[in-house]
Amino acid sequence: MPHKKTDSAPLPRRARHSDVAKRAGVSPATVSKVMTGRESDRISEETRERVLAVVSELNYVPRSAVREMQTGRTGRIGVLLTHPAAFGNMDPYHLGILSGILSKAFDYRRNTLLYTALEPGADTLRQELLGGGADAVIAVGNVWTPLVEEVVTRANLPVVYVSVLPGEATTPRSVPYFGVDCDNEAGGRLGITHLTDLGHRRIAVIRGRVASNASFVQERIAGAMATADEATANLELVEYKAMEEVIKRVADGAPDAPSAFFFIEGENILGELYDDFLPRYGLSVPRDLSIVTFNSTMMSEYASVPTTSVRQPLQEIGETAVRILAEFLAAGASADHGRRTVVRLPVSLEIRASTAPVNR
Amino acid sequence: MPHKKTDSAPLPRRARHSDVAKRAGVSPATVSKVMTGRESDRISEETRERVLAVVSELNYVPRSAVREMQTGRTGRIGVLLTHPAAFGNMDPYHLGILSGILSKAFDYRRNTLLYTALEPGADTLRQELLGGGADAVIAVGNVWTPLVEEVVTRANLPVVYVSVLPGEATTPRSVPYFGVDCDNEAGGRLGITHLTDLGHRRIAVIRGRVASNASFVQERIAGAMATADEATANLELVEYKAMEEVIKRVADGAPDAPSAFFFIEGENILGELYDDFLPRYGLSVPRDLSIVTFNSTMMSEYASVPTTSVRQPLQEIGETAVRILAEFLAAGASADHGRRTVVRLPVSLEIRASTAPVNR
DNA sequence: CTGTTAGCGCCTTCAC
DNA sequence: GTGAAGGCGCTAACAG
């Protein structure tokens, strides 16, 4: 005889389905219908109440695993943080996105399964996602490991990419995928426009450590360049590593030295910049240099010099990702959303103390 | 005939258990044994490899839901953020804890299910947790709603409370529960000692908006009071709301006015304090007032005046919570941990620019 | 509107 | 070391 009921149960065995049925004097199927509460299953008010009474009396809650097996739906959304250190960083960016995801997920009565592409647990993630632990996935971040690739393509789950949109190269899939990001190009424009309005004509655009081919990096640069052209300003693209040299040129008063820096990613540079690099060369912000960043999280807001920044609506991006997925799933995954719906959310500029009219 | 196999499947039906068995020329049971890889199921190396080959050929991944149903274990840890706005706040406290939880969960090959006690989704949470969606729960935060209460007591899951330890009043449970928190009392001491060392003898201890009976609040106050007594310093307990009056007294140079504030919770006050309250009364930190906070997250670090703060190891607290649970579960929930194991992690003081010798 | 019936896909016990 | 059989708890389809 297989399966012990319980291992010499200390707990008063959980009520199940059939217990309720028996006690309410109905069939198991009826209990099921009451529990799922589907429109098409018409149940007399009387029976309904009787069943419900027993349900609460017995503290009956259907086992989610069984239901999942039956229905093939988990009610969960998997959130995959592709950056291994997404949390180690305590990164306000991820926090913002996650915040939006969480709050919206609950609106849609969905739970949230959190994964990071952190190595130690990669296989757990793989098993769970490929094993059908979630109905859909939101992939956040800009790291594109083979694991992420595999999970996201092979699980055959609807996916929303947040922040980095995959290139066309991505394996063709039999389910649609979506993207949500801010309007990076407009962000690039906004930053430059603000600076040129202040009279800056030599601007350094500084990149962080992110792979240069990430979609958002390219888009921001494109926006910045286009705007600079219109304003006949001079843009200098600087790698993160080369930043100090540029600072040196500014300190030396080189004629071609920029009067403003636009960090199109990586607000977390500010601490080092304000407390280390700049003081070392006797430079002060915004007197000698105007600074603009991207994201406008607390890193810019609370930096030694509160810093002007292009804000992207992180929370709303997260919310949108969930909304897209929830609606898609609700539509029975049938609606023809097209294979590449990308939603762009507007950016705005938050002007703080780090930018001032050029004085050279 | 019930159950359509697939709804006119566009997808090349997922491989299952029996497909692998057939193709590998073994019985389903053998496949199962290979997949679970239990010590006691001895399988010849040869069969093993053959099976595994077919597994990867067919991209077979067992359905997690079915496995759960079978084994009664999900491999998931539920993280319940009891503060409804835990994420809305973008609170670095929660982020730190979560960071620790996530990274450790992966070490133990467990997934993480995230819930907030947010109203709209409360029922989803309830269903899932009571329905067996997780093997254990970590309850983070200080809000004790009936929902939290119910879930945590009725689900009959092992629970770790982070940050707020429930009173004895909590419904008796048939499974143990644990607690992790920092050494709040030592934190209270540390803050006061630092101030008295600087010569402060009149100190206001300021409480935030958290219910006053939260364990950590009481513990911190106890530590603070004990230390103040030893140093014959004068402690004044101030409610958050009454803070402005105290500031006024400081500004007026009242003889009994404190020379230092110790915010035992709520670092997020600092913005308002430094940029609004204090300037309004012409006060400056640390000249007129020394400030100490609790938690030492970026809120203190990046405040207008970098603020001295009692650091609690948030990340490590999260990690510890997971470790406790994982070990408990691994021990077959059998080991006699006692019903109330509480782990205390040490605190430390991070001295910044907001504290200086008293000058009155 | 309610009950009957037949599995979902896997794991586990037990015989071989 | 491997296979055969039964059932986990629930829901879907159909009959009444």
Coordinates of C-alpha atoms in Angstrom, one line a residue, chain B residues 46-289:
Chain B
E46 CA 24.8 3.0 -17.4
T47 CA 21.0 3.4 -17.1
R48 CA 21.5 6.8 -15.4
E49 CA 23.5 8.1 -18.3
R50 CA 21.0 6.8 -20.8
V51 CA 18.2 8.4 -19.0
L52 CA 19.9 11.7 -18.6
A53 CA 20.8 11.7 -22.3
V54 CA 17.1 11.4 -23.2
V55 CA 16.2 13.9 -20.6
S56 CA 18.3 16.6 -22.2
E57 CA 17.4 15.5 -25.6
L58 CA 13.8 15.9 -24.9
N59 CA 14.3 18.9 -22.7
Y60 CA 12.5 17.2 -20.0
V61 CA 11.9 19.1 -16.8
P62 CA 9.6 17.7 -14.2
R63 CA 6.6 19.8 -13.5
S64 CA 7.1 21.4 -10.2
A65 CA 3.5 21.4 -9.3
V66 CA 3.2 17.7 -9.6
R67 CA 6.3 17.2 -7.6
E68 CA 5.0 19.4 -4.9
M69 CA 1.8 17.5 -4.8
Q70 CA 3.6 14.3 -4.4
T71 CA 6.2 15.3 -1.9
G72 CA 4.4 18.0 -0.1
R73 CA 7.4 20.3 -0.4
T74 CA 7.7 23.3 -2.6
G75 CA 11.3 24.3 -2.2
R76 CA 10.0 27.8 -1.7
I77 CA 10.3 30.2 1.1
G78 CA 7.6 32.8 1.4
V79 CA 8.7 36.3 2.4
L80 CA 5.9 38.3 3.9
L81 CA 6.4 42.0 4.1
T82 CA 4.0 42.9 6.8
H83 CA 4.3 46.6 6.2
P84 CA 1.8 47.4 3.4
A85 CA 4.0 50.1 2.0
A86 CA 7.2 48.2 2.4
F87 CA 7.9 48.7 -1.2
G88 CA 6.0 51.9 -1.8
N89 CA 8.5 53.5 0.5
M90 CA 11.5 52.3 -1.3
D91 CA 12.7 51.6 2.1
P92 CA 16.4 50.7 2.3
Y93 CA 15.6 48.7 5.4
H94 CA 13.5 46.2 3.6
L95 CA 15.9 46.2 0.7
G96 CA 18.7 45.2 2.9
I97 CA 16.8 42.4 4.5
L98 CA 15.5 41.2 1.2
S99 CA 18.9 41.3 -0.3
G100 CA 20.2 38.9 2.4
I101 CA 17.2 36.6 2.1
L102 CA 17.5 36.4 -1.7
S103 CA 21.2 35.7 -1.8
K104 CA 21.0 33.1 0.9
A105 CA 17.9 31.4 -0.4
F106 CA 19.8 30.6 -3.5
D107 CA 22.7 29.1 -1.6
Y108 CA 20.2 26.7 -0.2
R109 CA 18.6 26.1 -3.5
R110 CA 15.3 27.6 -2.6
N111 CA 13.1 30.0 -4.4
T112 CA 11.5 33.0 -2.9
L113 CA 7.9 33.9 -3.0
L114 CA 7.3 37.5 -2.2
Y115 CA 4.2 38.8 -0.5
T116 CA 3.1 42.1 0.9
A117 CA 0.3 42.5 3.3
L118 CA -1.1 45.0 0.9
E119 CA -4.8 44.9 1.0
P120 CA -5.8 44.4 -2.6
G121 CA -3.9 41.1 -2.8
A122 CA -4.4 39.9 0.7
D123 CA -6.6 37.0 -0.3
T124 CA -4.2 35.8 -3.0
L125 CA -1.5 35.7 -0.4
R126 CA -3.8 33.9 2.0
Q127 CA -4.8 31.3 -0.6
E128 CA -1.3 30.6 -1.6
L129 CA 0.3 30.4 1.8
L130 CA -2.5 28.5 3.4
G131 CA -2.7 26.4 0.3
G132 CA 0.8 25.3 0.8
G133 CA 2.6 27.5 -1.7
A134 CA 5.7 27.6 0.5
D135 CA 7.6 25.4 2.9
A136 CA 8.2 28.2 5.4
V137 CA 7.7 31.9 5.9
I138 CA 9.8 34.8 6.8
A139 CA 7.8 37.6 8.3
V140 CA 9.5 40.9 7.9
G141 CA 8.4 44.1 9.5
N142 CA 6.4 45.5 12.3
V143 CA 2.8 45.5 11.2
W144 CA 0.6 42.9 12.8
T145 CA -2.6 42.7 10.8
P146 CA -5.2 40.0 11.3
L147 CA -4.2 38.6 8.0
V148 CA -0.6 38.2 8.9
E149 CA -1.7 36.7 12.1
E150 CA -3.9 34.2 10.4
V151 CA -1.5 33.2 7.7
V152 CA 1.3 32.9 10.1
T153 CA -0.5 30.8 12.6
R154 CA -2.9 28.8 10.6
A155 CA -0.7 27.8 7.8
N156 CA 1.2 25.7 10.2
L157 CA 4.4 26.6 8.6
P158 CA 7.7 27.2 10.3
V159 CA 8.1 31.0 10.6
V160 CA 11.0 33.3 11.2
Y161 CA 10.1 36.7 12.5
V162 CA 12.5 39.4 11.4
S163 CA 12.6 42.6 13.3
V164 CA 9.5 42.3 15.4
L165 CA 9.2 39.3 17.7
P166 CA 5.6 38.4 18.5
G167 CA 4.5 38.5 22.0
E168 CA 3.6 35.4 24.0
A169 CA 0.0 36.1 23.2
T170 CA 0.4 34.7 19.7
T171 CA -1.7 31.6 19.1
P172 CA 0.0 28.5 20.1
R173 CA 1.3 26.6 17.2
S174 CA 2.3 23.1 16.4
V175 CA 5.4 24.0 14.6
P176 CA 8.2 26.1 16.0
Y177 CA 8.9 29.7 15.2
F178 CA 12.1 31.6 15.3
G179 CA 13.2 35.2 15.4
V180 CA 16.1 37.2 14.1
D181 CA 16.8 40.7 15.0
C182 CA 19.8 42.8 15.9
D183 CA 20.8 43.5 19.4
N184 CA 18.6 46.4 19.9
E185 CA 19.5 47.0 23.4
A186 CA 23.1 47.3 22.6
G187 CA 22.2 49.6 19.8
G188 CA 20.4 51.9 22.3
R189 CA 23.5 51.8 24.5
L190 CA 25.9 52.5 21.6
G191 CA 24.0 55.6 20.5
I192 CA 23.8 57.0 24.0
T193 CA 27.4 56.1 24.9
H194 CA 28.7 57.9 21.9
L195 CA 26.8 61.0 22.8
T196 CA 27.7 61.0 26.5
D197 CA 31.3 60.5 25.5
L198 CA 31.0 63.7 23.6
G199 CA 29.8 65.4 26.7
H200 CA 26.1 65.5 26.0
R201 CA 24.0 65.2 29.1
R202 CA 20.6 66.2 27.9
I203 CA 19.5 63.9 25.1
A204 CA 16.1 63.5 23.4
V205 CA 15.2 60.0 22.3
I206 CA 12.8 60.3 19.4
R207 CA 10.4 57.7 18.4
G208 CA 8.9 57.3 14.9
R209 CA 5.4 56.3 13.9
V210 CA 5.8 52.7 14.8
A211 CA 3.5 51.2 17.4
S212 CA 5.3 51.7 20.7
N213 CA 4.9 48.2 21.8
A214 CA 7.0 46.8 18.9
S215 CA 9.7 44.8 20.5
F216 CA 12.6 46.6 19.0
V217 CA 11.4 50.0 20.1
Q218 CA 11.2 48.9 23.6
E219 CA 14.5 47.2 23.5
R220 CA 16.3 50.2 22.1
I221 CA 14.7 52.5 24.7
A222 CA 15.7 50.1 27.4
G223 CA 19.3 50.1 26.3
A224 CA 19.3 53.9 26.0
M225 CA 17.9 54.4 29.4
A226 CA 20.2 52.1 31.1
T227 CA 23.2 53.7 29.6
A228 CA 22.0 57.2 30.3
D229 CA 21.6 56.3 33.9
E230 CA 25.1 55.0 34.2
A231 CA 26.4 58.2 32.6
T232 CA 24.0 60.3 34.7
A233 CA 22.7 61.8 31.5
N234 CA 19.2 63.0 31.2
L235 CA 17.0 61.3 28.7
E236 CA 13.8 62.7 27.3
L237 CA 11.5 60.5 25.4
V238 CA 9.8 62.4 22.6
E239 CA 7.1 61.3 20.3
Y240 CA 7.6 61.9 16.7
K241 CA 4.8 64.5 16.6
A242 CA 6.3 66.5 19.5
M243 CA 9.6 66.8 17.9
E244 CA 9.1 70.3 16.6
E245 CA 8.4 71.6 20.1
V246 CA 11.6 70.3 21.3
I247 CA 13.4 71.9 18.4
K248 CA 11.8 75.1 19.4
R249 CA 13.1 74.8 22.9
V250 CA 16.6 74.2 21.6
A251 CA 16.4 77.3 19.4
D252 CA 15.1 79.3 22.4
G253 CA 18.1 78.1 24.4
A254 CA 15.9 76.7 27.1
P255 CA 18.1 75.5 29.9
D256 CA 16.5 72.0 29.8
A257 CA 16.7 71.7 26.1
P258 CA 18.6 68.7 24.8
S259 CA 21.9 69.0 23.0
A260 CA 21.4 65.8 21.0
F261 CA 18.7 63.8 19.3
F262 CA 18.7 60.1 19.1
F263 CA 16.2 58.8 16.5
I264 CA 15.8 55.3 17.5
E265 CA 13.8 54.6 14.3
G266 CA 12.8 56.3 11.1
E267 CA 15.9 57.5 9.4
N268 CA 13.7 59.0 6.8
I269 CA 13.1 61.9 9.0
L270 CA 16.4 63.3 8.2
G271 CA 15.4 65.0 5.0
E272 CA 12.7 67.0 6.6
L273 CA 14.9 67.7 9.7
Y274 CA 17.9 69.0 7.9
D275 CA 16.2 70.9 5.1
D276 CA 13.1 72.1 6.9
F277 CA 12.7 72.0 10.6
L278 CA 16.2 72.9 11.6
P279 CA 16.8 75.7 9.1
R280 CA 13.5 77.2 10.1
Y281 CA 14.7 77.7 13.6
G282 CA 18.2 78.7 12.5
L283 CA 19.8 75.6 14.0
S284 CA 22.7 73.7 12.4
V285 CA 24.1 70.3 12.9
P286 CA 26.3 69.4 14.7
R287 CA 26.9 72.9 16.0
D288 CA 23.7 73.3 17.8
L289 CA 22.5 69.8 17.9

